[in-house]
Amino acid sequence: MNKKFIIIALLPLLSVLPAAARVCHLLPKPRQVNVKVEGKYFALGRKVCVNDPTQCELLREFLEANNCEIVEKSKARIEVHIVDKIAGATDYELSGYENEAYRIDVTEQRVTIDAVTPTGVIRAVQTMQQMAEGYKHRTGLELVEIIDYPAFKLRGFMHDVGRQFIPVDELKKQIRLLSRFKVNTLHLHLTDNPAWRFEVTAYPQLTSAASMTRDAGSYYTQAECRELEVYALKHGMNIIPEIDMPGHSAAFKRAMGVDMQSTQGLAQLKTVLTEVVATFVHAPYIHIGADEVNITNPEFLGKIIDWVHSLGRKVVVWTPSGGKPQNVDMAHMWGSTGKPMPGASNIDSRYLYLNHFDVFADLAGAYLSNIYHQQEGSTDVVGAIAAVWNDHRLASTEDIVRENNLYANVVAMASRAWTGGGKNYIETIGARLPNEGPEFEDFKDWESRFLFHKMMSLRDEPIPYVAQSHVRWQVCGPFPNGGDPSTELPPERQGPQSGYLFEGKRYEPQLATGATIYLRHGWGDRIPSLYGNIKTGYTAYAWTYVYSEMEQKVGALIELQNYSRSRAERVPEYVKWDCKGSRIWLNDVEVLAPLWKYHGEIVPLETPLGDVNMTSRPPLVLHLEKGWNKVFMKLPYVPVDGIQLNKWMFTFVFTDLEGRYALPLEYDPYHRER
């Protein structure tokens, strides 16, 4: 790497001003795009004749939202054709998931949509929704031809509503918004130890407040579930309901008084599943969990699987699972030991637990990783689901969305699953941005597209993600210190270009890119990072120089320990950034942390996390001088009592005062070497 290069902030990327949508904003990036005539478009906001044999409700809603009057005769026409195939598109069989390939051809007076199935028409309309965003007055569609189809057929997100209830209206909004980005599956984890959220008319005690330990009395009626499924289908999205069994079933036992694996419990579950199937009438799969449990009744899983099959549905189980379930239709891989089940369609969620993600680095890893070592989907590996597990209670639904960076993370995963590719799997590439090369350019392009939509269809959503591809650091270490975080920067400093001399050994700084840098990941034995799976007892230093054209107050998103939404962990003491002794200086003045609400305490799982993560507090307000500003960090890595996921990391990026967008500043960690 040439250390003399200058990082120039990408002003179009960071801009907060609305602009008319172009195909360069489409997300996921379509397979083939041909722009016909620059500057011309098919105007909306006028009378349009529509010929649509599929009667796509989403198309009509799109036209109404863009002030089009649908008439029988008009010069402006939208033609929908169901065709045998789309040239160049590939597909494979997955029960319940139609061929999604489509072609859009736009001229000034005609839009032609070709698709193999009605679902392909929905995908075309979702692309048109994106194309019509950002116009100041009369909207339009750029004159283009687009051919598009997915690499992986299943692209989903999961909510653990058993642990924390999410209202139906919020779920509908997420379906509506995420489906625009070709997300096509909502996995509803309806039951868990804290609560049972699915109404069972035969057993009303299951949803009684007395049987719930969190969000008591909150559940989904069968009428609400039917309504939600119809809404999802309109947007081209399937719902996979999960009744977790026989593990994670404390709520069932509280309500019913018996264990699921007992003879009585098994009979009751058959009644439950009959009602689930009668409610989610279009769900191709019923998820039965089967993970993290000791199977005491060796016949349990076989009987449940046979029962679901007798009801005309296919079965999903987690893998690894308890026991050895047979005749499974779909296996849902989780954790580092999750592996594909032979003969089943497999979903990848192994490292897609958003409750453990930070805002920046883990997202980059999820986008750049392929889907379980595959470039394209097949009947063996069909896609991925990004999951939110609310083990730790959060204060509100908005906090669930914000702290888990839901929209950015799910769209990143779905973008990769739609386009395919990804040079390596996350276990090889880690949760980090490369400094340069094709993968870096790929991510930068995704980031630019996503930030456009953050200002458009997602503008009212709590999205903490801001641009990070322009942020660069030098990191030096790891210096052994015997676990003593008081060790200061070695006095034998020779200058960044020649490294540091410490105890007779020379340490060369490394270039690192992104708003978050993991020195050791929380899953350090599985996810590569700057220093790999290193043990505690070291200190590293990180720095960069940031150029400001004027003296100004700015916001800063800062985090030295990202707290998982699934752990009860210790909060730092007052003005300390973490429990390890990390420190930050701006222009040689120390930057102190906020006054934490629960300073020094371990926050119980039933107490909302409060302000410990940067997503739950305003940006820190800092002062930049005109010219170059030095950011310097000292980063010890020591054992900490009360921290289960001891993440050796730092997050730092300058933003506006509200934290909505990254400021267009130049970050040059080599400034002093020029």
Short mmCIF file of N, CA and C in Angstrom, two decimals, residues 209-285:
data_model
loop_
_atom_site.label_atom_id
_atom_site.label_comp_id
_atom_site.label_asym_id
_atom_site.label_seq_id
_atom_site.Cartn_x
_atom_site.Cartn_y
_atom_site.Cartn_z
N ALA A 209 -51.96 -13.20 30.35
CA ALA A 209 -50.89 -12.38 30.91
C ALA A 209 -50.15 -13.13 32.02
N ALA A 210 -50.88 -13.98 32.74
CA ALA A 210 -50.28 -14.71 33.86
C ALA A 210 -49.19 -15.67 33.42
N SER A 211 -49.23 -16.12 32.15
CA SER A 211 -48.23 -17.08 31.68
C SER A 211 -47.03 -16.40 31.04
N MET A 212 -47.01 -15.07 30.98
CA MET A 212 -45.93 -14.32 30.33
C MET A 212 -45.08 -13.59 31.36
N THR A 213 -43.78 -13.54 31.12
CA THR A 213 -42.87 -12.80 32.01
C THR A 213 -42.35 -11.52 31.38
N ARG A 214 -42.69 -11.27 30.11
CA ARG A 214 -42.28 -10.04 29.44
C ARG A 214 -43.40 -9.61 28.49
N ASP A 215 -43.69 -8.30 28.46
CA ASP A 215 -44.79 -7.78 27.65
C ASP A 215 -46.06 -8.59 27.90
N ALA A 216 -46.38 -8.75 29.17
CA ALA A 216 -47.49 -9.60 29.57
C ALA A 216 -48.80 -9.16 28.92
N GLY A 217 -49.52 -10.11 28.38
CA GLY A 217 -50.82 -9.84 27.76
C GLY A 217 -50.76 -9.47 26.30
N SER A 218 -49.56 -9.32 25.75
CA SER A 218 -49.42 -8.95 24.34
C SER A 218 -49.25 -10.21 23.49
N TYR A 219 -50.12 -10.34 22.48
CA TYR A 219 -50.04 -11.49 21.58
C TYR A 219 -50.77 -11.14 20.29
N TYR A 220 -50.66 -12.04 19.31
CA TYR A 220 -51.31 -11.84 18.02
C TYR A 220 -52.55 -12.73 17.93
N THR A 221 -53.68 -12.11 17.65
CA THR A 221 -54.87 -12.91 17.41
C THR A 221 -54.73 -13.61 16.07
N GLN A 222 -55.52 -14.64 15.87
CA GLN A 222 -55.46 -15.33 14.58
C GLN A 222 -55.92 -14.41 13.46
N ALA A 223 -56.86 -13.53 13.74
CA ALA A 223 -57.31 -12.58 12.72
C ALA A 223 -56.16 -11.65 12.32
N GLU A 224 -55.37 -11.20 13.31
CA GLU A 224 -54.22 -10.33 13.00
C GLU A 224 -53.18 -11.09 12.18
N CYS A 225 -52.97 -12.35 12.49
CA CYS A 225 -51.99 -13.14 11.74
C CYS A 225 -52.43 -13.31 10.30
N ARG A 226 -53.72 -13.56 10.08
CA ARG A 226 -54.22 -13.68 8.70
C ARG A 226 -54.05 -12.36 7.95
N GLU A 227 -54.38 -11.29 8.63
CA GLU A 227 -54.24 -9.96 8.02
C GLU A 227 -52.78 -9.67 7.67
N LEU A 228 -51.88 -10.03 8.57
CA LEU A 228 -50.45 -9.79 8.32
C LEU A 228 -49.96 -10.62 7.14
N GLU A 229 -50.42 -11.86 7.05
CA GLU A 229 -49.99 -12.71 5.94
C GLU A 229 -50.48 -12.17 4.60
N VAL A 230 -51.73 -11.72 4.54
CA VAL A 230 -52.26 -11.14 3.30
C VAL A 230 -51.45 -9.91 2.91
N TYR A 231 -51.13 -9.08 3.90
CA TYR A 231 -50.33 -7.88 3.64
C TYR A 231 -48.96 -8.25 3.10
N ALA A 232 -48.34 -9.26 3.71
CA ALA A 232 -47.01 -9.70 3.27
C ALA A 232 -47.06 -10.22 1.84
N LEU A 233 -48.06 -11.02 1.52
CA LEU A 233 -48.16 -11.59 0.18
C LEU A 233 -48.33 -10.51 -0.88
N LYS A 234 -49.05 -9.45 -0.56
CA LYS A 234 -49.20 -8.34 -1.49
C LYS A 234 -47.84 -7.75 -1.86
N HIS A 235 -46.90 -7.81 -0.93
CA HIS A 235 -45.56 -7.28 -1.16
C HIS A 235 -44.57 -8.36 -1.58
N GLY A 236 -45.08 -9.53 -1.94
CA GLY A 236 -44.21 -10.61 -2.40
C GLY A 236 -43.40 -11.24 -1.30
N MET A 237 -43.95 -11.30 -0.08
CA MET A 237 -43.21 -11.82 1.06
C MET A 237 -43.97 -12.96 1.72
N ASN A 238 -43.26 -14.05 1.99
CA ASN A 238 -43.80 -15.17 2.76
C ASN A 238 -43.55 -14.97 4.24
N ILE A 239 -44.45 -15.49 5.05
CA ILE A 239 -44.22 -15.55 6.49
C ILE A 239 -43.95 -17.01 6.87
N ILE A 240 -42.87 -17.22 7.63
CA ILE A 240 -42.59 -18.54 8.20
C ILE A 240 -42.84 -18.43 9.70
N PRO A 241 -43.96 -18.99 10.19
CA PRO A 241 -44.22 -18.94 11.63
C PRO A 241 -43.43 -20.04 12.34
N GLU A 242 -42.93 -19.70 13.52
CA GLU A 242 -42.20 -20.70 14.32
C GLU A 242 -42.88 -20.90 15.67
N ILE A 243 -43.18 -22.13 15.96
CA ILE A 243 -43.57 -22.56 17.30
C ILE A 243 -42.40 -23.37 17.82
N ASP A 244 -41.61 -22.80 18.71
CA ASP A 244 -40.36 -23.42 19.14
C ASP A 244 -40.67 -24.60 20.07
N MET A 245 -40.15 -25.77 19.72
CA MET A 245 -40.42 -26.98 20.50
C MET A 245 -39.29 -27.99 20.31
N PRO A 246 -39.01 -28.81 21.28
CA PRO A 246 -39.55 -28.78 22.63
C PRO A 246 -38.77 -27.87 23.58
N GLY A 247 -37.73 -27.19 23.07
CA GLY A 247 -36.97 -26.27 23.91
C GLY A 247 -37.60 -24.89 23.93
N HIS A 248 -37.01 -23.98 24.73
CA HIS A 248 -37.49 -22.60 24.83
C HIS A 248 -38.99 -22.58 25.09
N SER A 249 -39.44 -23.45 25.96
CA SER A 249 -40.88 -23.69 26.11
C SER A 249 -41.38 -23.46 27.53
N ALA A 250 -40.68 -22.63 28.30
CA ALA A 250 -41.12 -22.37 29.67
C ALA A 250 -42.51 -21.74 29.71
N ALA A 251 -42.82 -20.88 28.73
CA ALA A 251 -44.15 -20.25 28.69
C ALA A 251 -45.24 -21.31 28.49
N PHE A 252 -44.98 -22.29 27.64
CA PHE A 252 -45.93 -23.39 27.43
C PHE A 252 -46.15 -24.15 28.74
N LYS A 253 -45.08 -24.47 29.42
CA LYS A 253 -45.20 -25.26 30.65
C LYS A 253 -45.93 -24.49 31.74
N ARG A 254 -45.67 -23.16 31.83
CA ARG A 254 -46.38 -22.34 32.81
C ARG A 254 -47.88 -22.36 32.54
N ALA A 255 -48.23 -22.25 31.25
CA ALA A 255 -49.64 -22.16 30.88
C ALA A 255 -50.36 -23.50 30.94
N MET A 256 -49.69 -24.55 30.48
CA MET A 256 -50.35 -25.85 30.30
C MET A 256 -50.10 -26.82 31.46
N GLY A 257 -49.05 -26.56 32.21
CA GLY A 257 -48.76 -27.41 33.36
C GLY A 257 -48.09 -28.72 33.03
N VAL A 258 -47.70 -28.91 31.76
CA VAL A 258 -47.03 -30.15 31.36
C VAL A 258 -45.85 -29.81 30.45
N ASP A 259 -44.93 -30.76 30.34
CA ASP A 259 -43.80 -30.62 29.43
C ASP A 259 -44.24 -30.95 28.01
N MET A 260 -43.65 -30.26 27.03
CA MET A 260 -44.01 -30.52 25.64
C MET A 260 -43.77 -31.96 25.23
N GLN A 261 -42.75 -32.59 25.81
CA GLN A 261 -42.39 -33.93 25.38
C GLN A 261 -43.22 -35.03 26.04
N SER A 262 -44.10 -34.63 26.95
CA SER A 262 -44.98 -35.61 27.57
C SER A 262 -46.07 -36.03 26.58
N THR A 263 -46.73 -37.12 26.88
CA THR A 263 -47.81 -37.59 26.01
C THR A 263 -48.90 -36.52 25.88
N GLN A 264 -49.24 -35.88 26.99
CA GLN A 264 -50.27 -34.84 26.97
C GLN A 264 -49.78 -33.62 26.20
N GLY A 265 -48.52 -33.23 26.44
CA GLY A 265 -47.97 -32.08 25.73
C GLY A 265 -47.92 -32.29 24.23
N LEU A 266 -47.54 -33.48 23.81
CA LEU A 266 -47.48 -33.79 22.38
C LEU A 266 -48.86 -33.67 21.74
N ALA A 267 -49.88 -34.18 22.42
CA ALA A 267 -51.25 -34.08 21.89
C ALA A 267 -51.68 -32.63 21.79
N GLN A 268 -51.33 -31.82 22.79
CA GLN A 268 -51.70 -30.40 22.78
C GLN A 268 -51.00 -29.66 21.63
N LEU A 269 -49.75 -30.01 21.38
CA LEU A 269 -49.01 -29.36 20.30
C LEU A 269 -49.61 -29.68 18.94
N LYS A 270 -50.16 -30.87 18.79
CA LYS A 270 -50.82 -31.21 17.52
C LYS A 270 -52.02 -30.29 17.29
N THR A 271 -52.75 -30.01 18.36
CA THR A 271 -53.87 -29.06 18.25
C THR A 271 -53.36 -27.67 17.92
N VAL A 272 -52.29 -27.27 18.59
CA VAL A 272 -51.68 -25.96 18.32
C VAL A 272 -51.29 -25.84 16.85
N LEU A 273 -50.60 -26.84 16.34
CA LEU A 273 -50.12 -26.79 14.95
C LEU A 273 -51.26 -26.80 13.96
N THR A 274 -52.33 -27.48 14.29
CA THR A 274 -53.51 -27.47 13.42
C THR A 274 -54.05 -26.05 13.29
N GLU A 275 -54.06 -25.31 14.40
CA GLU A 275 -54.54 -23.92 14.35
C GLU A 275 -53.54 -23.01 13.65
N VAL A 276 -52.25 -23.27 13.82
CA VAL A 276 -51.24 -22.47 13.12
C VAL A 276 -51.42 -22.61 11.61
N VAL A 277 -51.57 -23.83 11.15
CA VAL A 277 -51.72 -24.09 9.72
C VAL A 277 -53.02 -23.49 9.18
N ALA A 278 -54.09 -23.55 9.98
CA ALA A 278 -55.36 -22.98 9.54
C ALA A 278 -55.33 -21.45 9.53
N THR A 279 -54.38 -20.86 10.26
CA THR A 279 -54.27 -19.40 10.32
C THR A 279 -53.35 -18.87 9.24
N PHE A 280 -52.15 -19.40 9.18
CA PHE A 280 -51.19 -19.00 8.15
C PHE A 280 -51.42 -19.90 6.93
N VAL A 281 -52.47 -19.61 6.20
CA VAL A 281 -52.94 -20.53 5.16
C VAL A 281 -52.00 -20.56 3.95
N HIS A 282 -51.17 -19.56 3.79
CA HIS A 282 -50.27 -19.50 2.64
C HIS A 282 -48.83 -19.84 3.00
N ALA A 283 -48.55 -20.06 4.29
CA ALA A 283 -47.17 -20.32 4.71
C ALA A 283 -46.72 -21.67 4.17
N PRO A 284 -45.68 -21.70 3.34
CA PRO A 284 -45.23 -22.99 2.80
C PRO A 284 -44.53 -23.85 3.84
N TYR A 285 -43.99 -23.20 4.89
CA TYR A 285 -43.19 -23.92 5.89
C TYR A 285 -43.68 -23.56 7.30
#
